[in-house]
């Protein structure tokens, strides 16, 4: 900024300083919420170790194992509404301590005690992010609002109320490593400024204790002043948006150290990377200069990739809460050893459950591009080639048949479509001063999209400057250093010596105005980043920070600028942040989790790294205010002046916003600590342990809410108090009379799911199913009715822009309210059916952007709110079309049993009932299904079409169940194979025949669901043998799917459940054989009976005669034997 600009600006600056000083005098006692992460050593004794902001730690959670030490505490609560017999309770490794931070004129602890006496209580809203690759159908994207519990600090205390802090448990869920907290007040007591913090899981290096199991990652213990200098340039950070738990600033000259944080630089430390190898260059991979610094670092959900010279190194963190396929690293691992690496290109967004980045080859690999795919810790590298095996440069050389002196790959990006296509920008040099930039799309082959302009045109002061390759308008060359593609808005930005954009993926190009092309010879854009919420920034080689909006025709400088000078002067006047008074150097600029622009600076005087917000709206408002000439008003008694507003309206507000959960798909819970009977309400160690145990159990039930057989009453909240609801009056009586043996009481009503919000805000993201819509209104006031003309009202218009007109439609209805001097716009955002096919819940969603803009309001309209100065006139939203997460199909057992009983006029349950639903074979089976919205906790009837298939089963016992092959499924369920006599069931036609798919599967609906069990002879249930006296029975595994047959939704509802069918008749052949055997047996018995009664006397007489003859013969024989014996004796003597 020039000296003349500062002199012209000084009167306005003086006015702002005086106004701010008067306002600041009213805020001498300003306080805000502070959060400190505390490790819970022993919940039974209340042993905590808190890591405050001045400690050299990462600021993240490094322990991931749950503790069972809260289990005996909760199980001792016999007079509380908890299950003390069937559930094991666990606690979290960390908690949060909440304190007040106040200006110097008010003691923080005094303010905390005053707040406690006046009812002030902090509420902590914890947002748990969705993982890159969800492994369960239940969405992890949820918020839980926890009321903080006051706990007195340990140690001796002579006063009635000693120092204390508010505490809440810090839940962690399997699959989530990114967490965001917002601390707000409960509305009682003094006013406190809300604060937000990021506290993520750090699985890379231990910084919170003496032990360091991950010492292979690096070594800590260095001071910032040992490695940082005010002369060091800034550098970009490359985390995966919304999913990276840590951030790393590389590029410290002459050192292998990086700046490391797991809390968005609330805490940060220096770590020297534990890399042992060092590249010295070779003939195939030459090295111009040697530097041991870490040139680049890409941070993903579980992996860090760094480049040192021409080598890539990888480190996989120790994240036990993530479903990793690979084992965590003990040391840095070198990857792509055979490739000479020139540069890495990050991809900040996630596509299809994977993370990506690109590697540009150098040396012998110059002109080659490699893509890295990371899924659950596994990394795969592949070179971008066409179907003929040609690289980009070889393809272009053969395509244009033009000799190319040099081919340089400038940058690559990911398209984000289902084909995972790539966008490549290559520079083809024909001579030293003759080159062309081409944009290509790569899927399986390369496709040339367009050619970038060669020269930068003159800024004529109108809208976008359309690129024209035919007419060179200046002698300044277009030099491209990189590209950024937003897969949501479908806009590509090309940056380097200028800034261009393309709305059609590289076919046509527009120059963005504002960036001083006169200085393009001395400064270039060094790095560029999207917020993925309609904004972007870039930093130049002169360390200037610029800002812009997608779709806007110009960019604006943030620093240096007139607005920045005003803002910096006001900060120094307030004295709240002394870093603005000191010399500093810019380390990096980034978007935080709340889409606020932040800068990280090094303060050499204090030897610390500080994160500071760059308030874009406030700085822009100061810039607009300083450039608007004042109007001098002459009166008879005096003269005065005023600053006219250049905004076309006075203020705006959003109205008629629907409840957010249905559209944002964020589950919201509320939890409060146990009720303490003590007068001051201070909690005990046991009550806090109980608090975190119940919060963990609630979230555990949340993740387990995926039963196949649906019951609308079995929500996580209902299951939390299962079996205790009927005793709720007794627990209330115990709590009301202070009769609890533990000194505190658990209230069943304080754990709930939020379904209605009194204060609804405009969402950043919504999800729409087939033909779904989102409606709201924008009320815009033109000012005081007496001062507003009709012409002013007619100039208020709202325009809508979408990234793809073939996917979503925005309808805006305008209504002029002349008596109120306002305009009411009713907006309806609708899906128009462009999603291809059907998908599982939350998978394959297609994002699009929608922007609503008041006419002539770009960087002109601002409003003072309790959160500061905010911009007006622009509303942005990302719209996802597809099957929203958290929806599933469930078997409605209650409705099915009721309808089967009503229509069959009977219901025969199994002789030995079990948890598996049971039905009688001879009765018609009428299945009904529910659509369960696990976010809203609601259930409704499924009204679409579906196919039903028996995919498994087994006789007599669940242990005999087996799953059928695909061929067997066709034989047992498809009408096309009816001649094989293998069908298990058939549709019982009553009023009209059912539709069928081409495979022969019957299409059923809610009104056409009459199923008859037939079990033909070649089916698995066609020839069952009875065991004992009971009729045969069979267990079926049934699969229901609406894919391809239901045109009412994008959701592919797939469900498998088990039923038990009893009372099977015998097969005809087996029944006939049983009949013949039985008949033969009966005939034989009758014959024997008749023969016995008719021939009995004859047989009896014959028997007696035979007996007498045998007896006489025996006597004769015996007499003969005696006579012979006597003769022998006489002869002996």
Tab-separated table of N, CA, C and O in Angstrom, residues 913-987:
chain	number	residue	atom	x	y	z
A	913	UNK	N	-41.693	-71.352	20.467
A	913	UNK	CA	-41.356	-70.028	19.913
A	913	UNK	C	-39.939	-69.601	20.301
A	913	UNK	O	-39.407	-69.978	21.349
A	914	UNK	N	-39.334	-68.791	19.414
A	914	UNK	CA	-37.989	-68.243	19.646
A	914	UNK	C	-37.979	-66.805	19.149
A	914	UNK	O	-39.021	-66.218	18.852
A	915	UNK	N	-36.762	-66.235	19.054
A	915	UNK	CA	-36.649	-64.854	18.588
A	915	UNK	C	-36.924	-64.731	17.100
A	915	UNK	O	-37.174	-63.629	16.598
A	916	UNK	N	-36.883	-65.832	16.363
A	916	UNK	CA	-37.122	-65.813	14.924
A	916	UNK	C	-38.629	-65.837	14.671
A	916	UNK	O	-39.339	-66.675	15.242
A	917	UNK	N	-39.148	-64.922	13.850
A	917	UNK	CA	-40.595	-64.930	13.559
A	917	UNK	C	-41.023	-66.252	12.935
A	917	UNK	O	-40.334	-66.818	12.084
A	918	UNK	N	-42.180	-66.736	13.361
A	918	UNK	CA	-42.635	-68.062	12.945
A	918	UNK	C	-43.983	-67.957	12.236
A	918	UNK	O	-44.862	-67.193	12.667
A	919	UNK	N	-44.151	-68.761	11.157
A	919	UNK	CA	-45.376	-68.738	10.377
A	919	UNK	C	-45.741	-70.171	9.992
A	919	UNK	O	-44.874	-71.057	9.908
A	920	UNK	N	-47.055	-70.382	9.717
A	920	UNK	CA	-47.577	-71.705	9.383
A	920	UNK	C	-47.517	-71.909	7.879
A	920	UNK	O	-47.853	-71.014	7.096
A	921	UNK	N	-47.119	-73.110	7.474
A	921	UNK	CA	-46.885	-73.396	6.061
A	921	UNK	C	-48.150	-73.247	5.226
A	921	UNK	O	-48.104	-72.704	4.111
A	922	UNK	N	-49.289	-73.693	5.718
A	922	UNK	CA	-50.517	-73.701	4.926
A	922	UNK	C	-51.123	-72.302	4.773
A	922	UNK	O	-51.983	-72.104	3.921
A	923	UNK	N	-50.694	-71.360	5.599
A	923	UNK	CA	-51.251	-70.017	5.529
A	923	UNK	C	-50.490	-69.176	4.504
A	923	UNK	O	-49.289	-69.370	4.279
A	924	UNK	N	-51.221	-68.209	3.907
A	924	UNK	CA	-50.555	-67.249	3.038
A	924	UNK	C	-49.664	-66.337	3.874
A	924	UNK	O	-49.989	-65.982	5.010
A	925	UNK	N	-48.534	-65.978	3.296
A	925	UNK	CA	-47.549	-65.123	3.977
A	925	UNK	C	-47.646	-63.718	3.375
A	925	UNK	O	-47.487	-63.536	2.164
A	926	UNK	N	-47.929	-62.722	4.225
A	926	UNK	CA	-48.077	-61.333	3.787
A	926	UNK	C	-46.968	-60.493	4.432
A	926	UNK	O	-47.160	-59.973	5.540
A	927	UNK	N	-45.818	-60.358	3.788
A	927	UNK	CA	-44.729	-59.576	4.414
A	927	UNK	C	-44.943	-58.070	4.242
A	927	UNK	O	-45.417	-57.603	3.198
A	928	UNK	N	-44.586	-57.320	5.271
A	928	UNK	CA	-44.623	-55.860	5.238
A	928	UNK	C	-43.272	-55.334	5.723
A	928	UNK	O	-42.598	-55.982	6.547
A	929	UNK	N	-42.918	-54.155	5.212
A	929	UNK	CA	-41.599	-53.615	5.497
A	929	UNK	C	-41.692	-52.149	5.896
A	929	UNK	O	-42.657	-51.448	5.555
A	930	UNK	N	-40.667	-51.720	6.621
A	930	UNK	CA	-40.567	-50.348	7.100
A	930	UNK	C	-39.378	-49.654	6.451
A	930	UNK	O	-38.364	-50.299	6.152
A	931	UNK	N	-39.517	-48.351	6.250
A	931	UNK	CA	-38.370	-47.512	5.954
A	931	UNK	C	-38.005	-46.806	7.246
A	931	UNK	O	-38.785	-46.006	7.759
A	932	UNK	N	-36.860	-47.121	7.773
A	932	UNK	CA	-36.416	-46.531	9.033
A	932	UNK	C	-35.400	-45.428	8.749
A	932	UNK	O	-34.399	-45.669	8.086
A	933	UNK	N	-35.695	-44.241	9.241
A	933	UNK	CA	-34.779	-43.109	9.162
A	933	UNK	C	-34.046	-43.050	10.495
A	933	UNK	O	-34.575	-42.584	11.500
A	934	UNK	N	-32.811	-43.539	10.505
A	934	UNK	CA	-32.076	-43.634	11.756
A	934	UNK	C	-31.585	-42.287	12.244
A	934	UNK	O	-31.145	-42.168	13.388
A	935	UNK	N	-31.623	-41.270	11.395
A	935	UNK	CA	-31.265	-39.926	11.830
A	935	UNK	C	-32.418	-39.284	12.580
A	935	UNK	O	-32.255	-38.718	13.660
A	936	UNK	N	-33.615	-39.388	12.010
A	936	UNK	CA	-34.786	-38.805	12.654
A	936	UNK	C	-35.373	-39.711	13.725
A	936	UNK	O	-36.147	-39.252	14.562
A	937	UNK	N	-35.022	-41.007	13.699
A	937	UNK	CA	-35.635	-41.933	14.638
A	937	UNK	C	-37.060	-42.283	14.278
A	937	UNK	O	-37.814	-42.777	15.124
A	938	UNK	N	-37.464	-42.052	13.039
A	938	UNK	CA	-38.829	-42.322	12.591
A	938	UNK	C	-38.858	-43.564	11.708
A	938	UNK	O	-37.853	-43.945	11.100
A	939	UNK	N	-40.040	-44.163	11.653
A	939	UNK	CA	-40.277	-45.300	10.779
A	939	UNK	C	-41.586	-45.090	10.050
A	939	UNK	O	-42.550	-44.574	10.619
A	940	UNK	N	-41.617	-45.508	8.806
A	940	UNK	CA	-42.830	-45.404	8.007
A	940	UNK	C	-42.945	-46.589	7.081
A	940	UNK	O	-41.956	-47.292	6.820
A	941	UNK	N	-44.130	-46.879	6.574
A	941	UNK	CA	-44.309	-48.039	5.697
A	941	UNK	C	-43.562	-47.871	4.383
A	941	UNK	O	-43.496	-46.769	3.826
A	942	UNK	N	-43.000	-48.962	3.911
A	942	UNK	CA	-42.359	-48.965	2.598
A	942	UNK	C	-43.446	-49.165	1.552
A	942	UNK	O	-44.145	-50.185	1.533
A	943	UNK	N	-43.588	-48.203	0.647
A	943	UNK	CA	-44.666	-48.206	-0.333
A	943	UNK	C	-44.187	-48.530	-1.741
A	943	UNK	O	-44.990	-48.510	-2.675
A	944	UNK	N	-42.905	-48.808	-1.908
A	944	UNK	CA	-42.375	-49.063	-3.229
A	944	UNK	C	-42.490	-50.511	-3.646
A	944	UNK	O	-43.043	-51.370	-2.952
A	945	UNK	N	-41.932	-50.802	-4.809
A	945	UNK	CA	-41.904	-52.167	-5.339
A	945	UNK	C	-40.611	-52.846	-4.938
A	945	UNK	O	-39.593	-52.198	-4.705
A	946	UNK	N	-40.646	-54.189	-4.910
A	946	UNK	CA	-39.467	-54.925	-4.493
A	946	UNK	C	-39.542	-56.354	-5.010
A	946	UNK	O	-40.606	-56.839	-5.417
A	947	UNK	N	-38.391	-57.007	-5.007
A	947	UNK	CA	-38.319	-58.433	-5.302
A	947	UNK	C	-37.958	-59.175	-4.029
A	947	UNK	O	-37.204	-58.669	-3.196
A	948	UNK	N	-38.517	-60.378	-3.894
A	948	UNK	CA	-38.263	-61.210	-2.719
A	948	UNK	C	-37.662	-62.525	-3.177
A	948	UNK	O	-38.219	-63.183	-4.068
A	949	UNK	N	-36.548	-62.902	-2.595
A	949	UNK	CA	-35.854	-64.126	-2.959
A	949	UNK	C	-35.435	-64.878	-1.697
A	949	UNK	O	-34.974	-64.263	-0.733
A	950	UNK	N	-35.584	-66.179	-1.740
A	950	UNK	CA	-35.059	-67.031	-0.678
A	950	UNK	C	-33.616	-67.363	-1.046
A	950	UNK	O	-33.367	-68.022	-2.051
A	951	UNK	N	-32.661	-66.897	-0.259
A	951	UNK	CA	-31.246	-67.042	-0.606
A	951	UNK	C	-30.531	-68.026	0.313
A	951	UNK	O	-29.325	-68.246	0.148
A	952	UNK	N	-31.234	-68.624	1.246
A	952	UNK	CA	-30.599	-69.588	2.143
A	952	UNK	C	-31.642	-70.226	3.028
A	952	UNK	O	-32.798	-69.790	3.100
A	953	UNK	N	-31.227	-71.268	3.691
A	953	UNK	CA	-32.150	-71.929	4.606
A	953	UNK	C	-31.613	-73.260	5.066
A	953	UNK	O	-30.550	-73.732	4.631
A	954	UNK	N	-32.382	-73.890	5.969
A	954	UNK	CA	-32.008	-75.187	6.501
A	954	UNK	C	-33.128	-75.763	7.345
A	954	UNK	O	-33.909	-75.021	7.951
A	955	UNK	N	-33.256	-77.104	7.374
A	955	UNK	CA	-34.362	-77.732	8.099
A	955	UNK	C	-34.060	-77.905	9.591
A	955	UNK	O	-32.900	-77.970	10.003
A	956	UNK	N	-35.104	-77.891	10.381
A	956	UNK	CA	-35.131	-78.318	11.781
A	956	UNK	C	-34.420	-77.369	12.749
A	956	UNK	O	-34.887	-77.172	13.862
A	957	UNK	N	-33.288	-76.823	12.355
A	957	UNK	CA	-32.496	-76.022	13.293
A	957	UNK	C	-31.769	-74.908	12.545
A	957	UNK	O	-31.440	-75.050	11.360
A	958	UNK	N	-31.502	-73.818	13.255
A	958	UNK	CA	-30.753	-72.713	12.652
A	958	UNK	C	-29.317	-73.119	12.349
A	958	UNK	O	-28.659	-72.502	11.505
A	959	UNK	N	-28.838	-74.145	13.015
A	959	UNK	CA	-27.468	-74.619	12.756
A	959	UNK	C	-27.339	-75.253	11.377
A	959	UNK	O	-26.219	-75.395	10.866
A	960	UNK	N	-28.442	-75.637	10.768
A	960	UNK	CA	-28.398	-76.293	9.458
A	960	UNK	C	-28.558	-75.314	8.299
A	960	UNK	O	-28.645	-75.734	7.141
A	961	UNK	N	-28.610	-74.021	8.579
A	961	UNK	CA	-28.805	-73.038	7.525
A	961	UNK	C	-27.555	-72.936	6.656
A	961	UNK	O	-26.436	-72.891	7.174
A	962	UNK	N	-27.755	-72.900	5.374
A	962	UNK	CA	-26.679	-72.633	4.429
A	962	UNK	C	-27.187	-71.644	3.380
A	962	UNK	O	-28.398	-71.548	3.131
A	963	UNK	N	-26.259	-70.905	2.759
A	963	UNK	CA	-26.615	-69.929	1.726
A	963	UNK	C	-26.517	-70.588	0.353
A	963	UNK	O	-25.589	-71.363	0.089
A	964	UNK	N	-27.443	-70.269	-0.498
A	964	UNK	CA	-27.512	-70.867	-1.821
A	964	UNK	C	-26.583	-70.147	-2.793
A	964	UNK	O	-26.235	-68.976	-2.610
A	965	UNK	N	-26.198	-70.858	-3.810
A	965	UNK	CA	-25.417	-70.260	-4.886
A	965	UNK	C	-26.339	-69.443	-5.794
A	965	UNK	O	-27.566	-69.505	-5.688
A	966	UNK	N	-25.734	-68.666	-6.714
A	966	UNK	CA	-26.534	-67.865	-7.624
A	966	UNK	C	-27.413	-68.741	-8.512
A	966	UNK	O	-28.559	-68.377	-8.807
A	967	UNK	N	-26.899	-69.879	-8.941
A	967	UNK	CA	-27.697	-70.777	-9.766
A	967	UNK	C	-28.884	-71.327	-8.972
A	967	UNK	O	-30.002	-71.430	-9.491
A	968	UNK	N	-28.645	-71.659	-7.718
A	968	UNK	CA	-29.730	-72.183	-6.887
A	968	UNK	C	-30.780	-71.113	-6.601
A	968	UNK	O	-31.976	-71.400	-6.548
A	969	UNK	N	-30.331	-69.864	-6.423
A	969	UNK	CA	-31.293	-68.782	-6.170
A	969	UNK	C	-32.230	-68.618	-7.361
A	969	UNK	O	-33.438	-68.413	-7.199
A	970	UNK	N	-31.685	-68.718	-8.562
A	970	UNK	CA	-32.531	-68.649	-9.753
A	970	UNK	C	-33.502	-69.823	-9.811
A	970	UNK	O	-34.689	-69.659	-10.109
A	971	UNK	N	-33.025	-71.013	-9.518
A	971	UNK	CA	-33.880	-72.197	-9.581
A	971	UNK	C	-35.000	-72.139	-8.559
A	971	UNK	O	-36.141	-72.526	-8.834
A	972	UNK	N	-34.705	-71.632	-7.375
A	972	UNK	CA	-35.665	-71.683	-6.277
A	972	UNK	C	-36.638	-70.501	-6.267
A	972	UNK	O	-37.649	-70.559	-5.555
A	973	UNK	N	-36.363	-69.437	-7.037
A	973	UNK	CA	-37.182	-68.234	-6.947
A	973	UNK	C	-37.711	-67.719	-8.280
A	973	UNK	O	-38.683	-66.972	-8.290
A	974	UNK	N	-37.065	-68.070	-9.395
A	974	UNK	CA	-37.442	-67.497	-10.682
A	974	UNK	C	-38.522	-68.329	-11.351
A	974	UNK	O	-38.419	-69.566	-11.423
A	975	UNK	N	-39.547	-67.653	-11.855
A	975	UNK	CA	-40.630	-68.333	-12.553
A	975	UNK	C	-40.158	-68.890	-13.885
A	975	UNK	O	-40.794	-69.785	-14.452
A	976	UNK	N	-39.016	-68.388	-14.382
A	976	UNK	CA	-38.481	-68.906	-15.649
A	976	UNK	C	-38.043	-70.360	-15.528
A	976	UNK	O	-37.884	-71.040	-16.533
A	977	UNK	N	-37.790	-70.808	-14.302
A	977	UNK	CA	-37.339	-72.186	-14.090
A	977	UNK	C	-38.444	-73.019	-13.443
A	977	UNK	O	-38.171	-73.987	-12.730
A	978	UNK	N	-39.703	-72.624	-13.687
A	978	UNK	CA	-40.823	-73.356	-13.095
A	978	UNK	C	-40.893	-74.795	-13.562
A	978	UNK	O	-41.375	-75.670	-12.834
A	979	UNK	N	-40.436	-75.075	-14.780
A	979	UNK	CA	-40.480	-76.445	-15.284
A	979	UNK	C	-39.525	-77.364	-14.537
A	979	UNK	O	-39.645	-78.587	-14.638
A	980	UNK	N	-38.586	-76.824	-13.817
A	980	UNK	CA	-37.624	-77.644	-13.072
A	980	UNK	C	-38.204	-78.159	-11.769
A	980	UNK	O	-37.545	-78.920	-11.060
A	981	UNK	N	-39.450	-77.733	-11.435
A	981	UNK	CA	-40.093	-78.175	-10.190
A	981	UNK	C	-39.199	-77.893	-8.967
A	981	UNK	O	-38.987	-78.749	-8.113
A	982	UNK	N	-38.673	-76.659	-8.932
A	982	UNK	CA	-37.732	-76.328	-7.862
A	982	UNK	C	-38.131	-75.067	-7.096
A	982	UNK	O	-37.346	-74.571	-6.292
A	983	UNK	N	-39.330	-74.524	-7.342
A	983	UNK	CA	-39.724	-73.288	-6.682
A	983	UNK	C	-40.054	-73.522	-5.211
A	983	UNK	O	-40.628	-74.550	-4.840
A	984	UNK	N	-39.681	-72.545	-4.394
A	984	UNK	CA	-39.992	-72.596	-2.958
A	984	UNK	C	-41.317	-71.905	-2.681
A	984	UNK	O	-42.089	-72.351	-1.839
A	985	UNK	N	-41.594	-70.829	-3.421
A	985	UNK	CA	-42.813	-70.051	-3.174
A	985	UNK	C	-43.340	-69.511	-4.491
A	985	UNK	O	-42.643	-69.535	-5.507
A	986	UNK	N	-44.551	-69.032	-4.454
A	986	UNK	CA	-45.153	-68.418	-5.632
A	986	UNK	C	-46.096	-67.317	-5.194
A	986	UNK	O	-46.513	-67.264	-4.028
A	987	UNK	N	-46.384	-66.405	-6.128
A	987	UNK	CA	-47.308	-65.318	-5.842
A	987	UNK	C	-48.732	-65.811	-6.039
A	987	UNK	O	-49.079	-66.356	-7.091
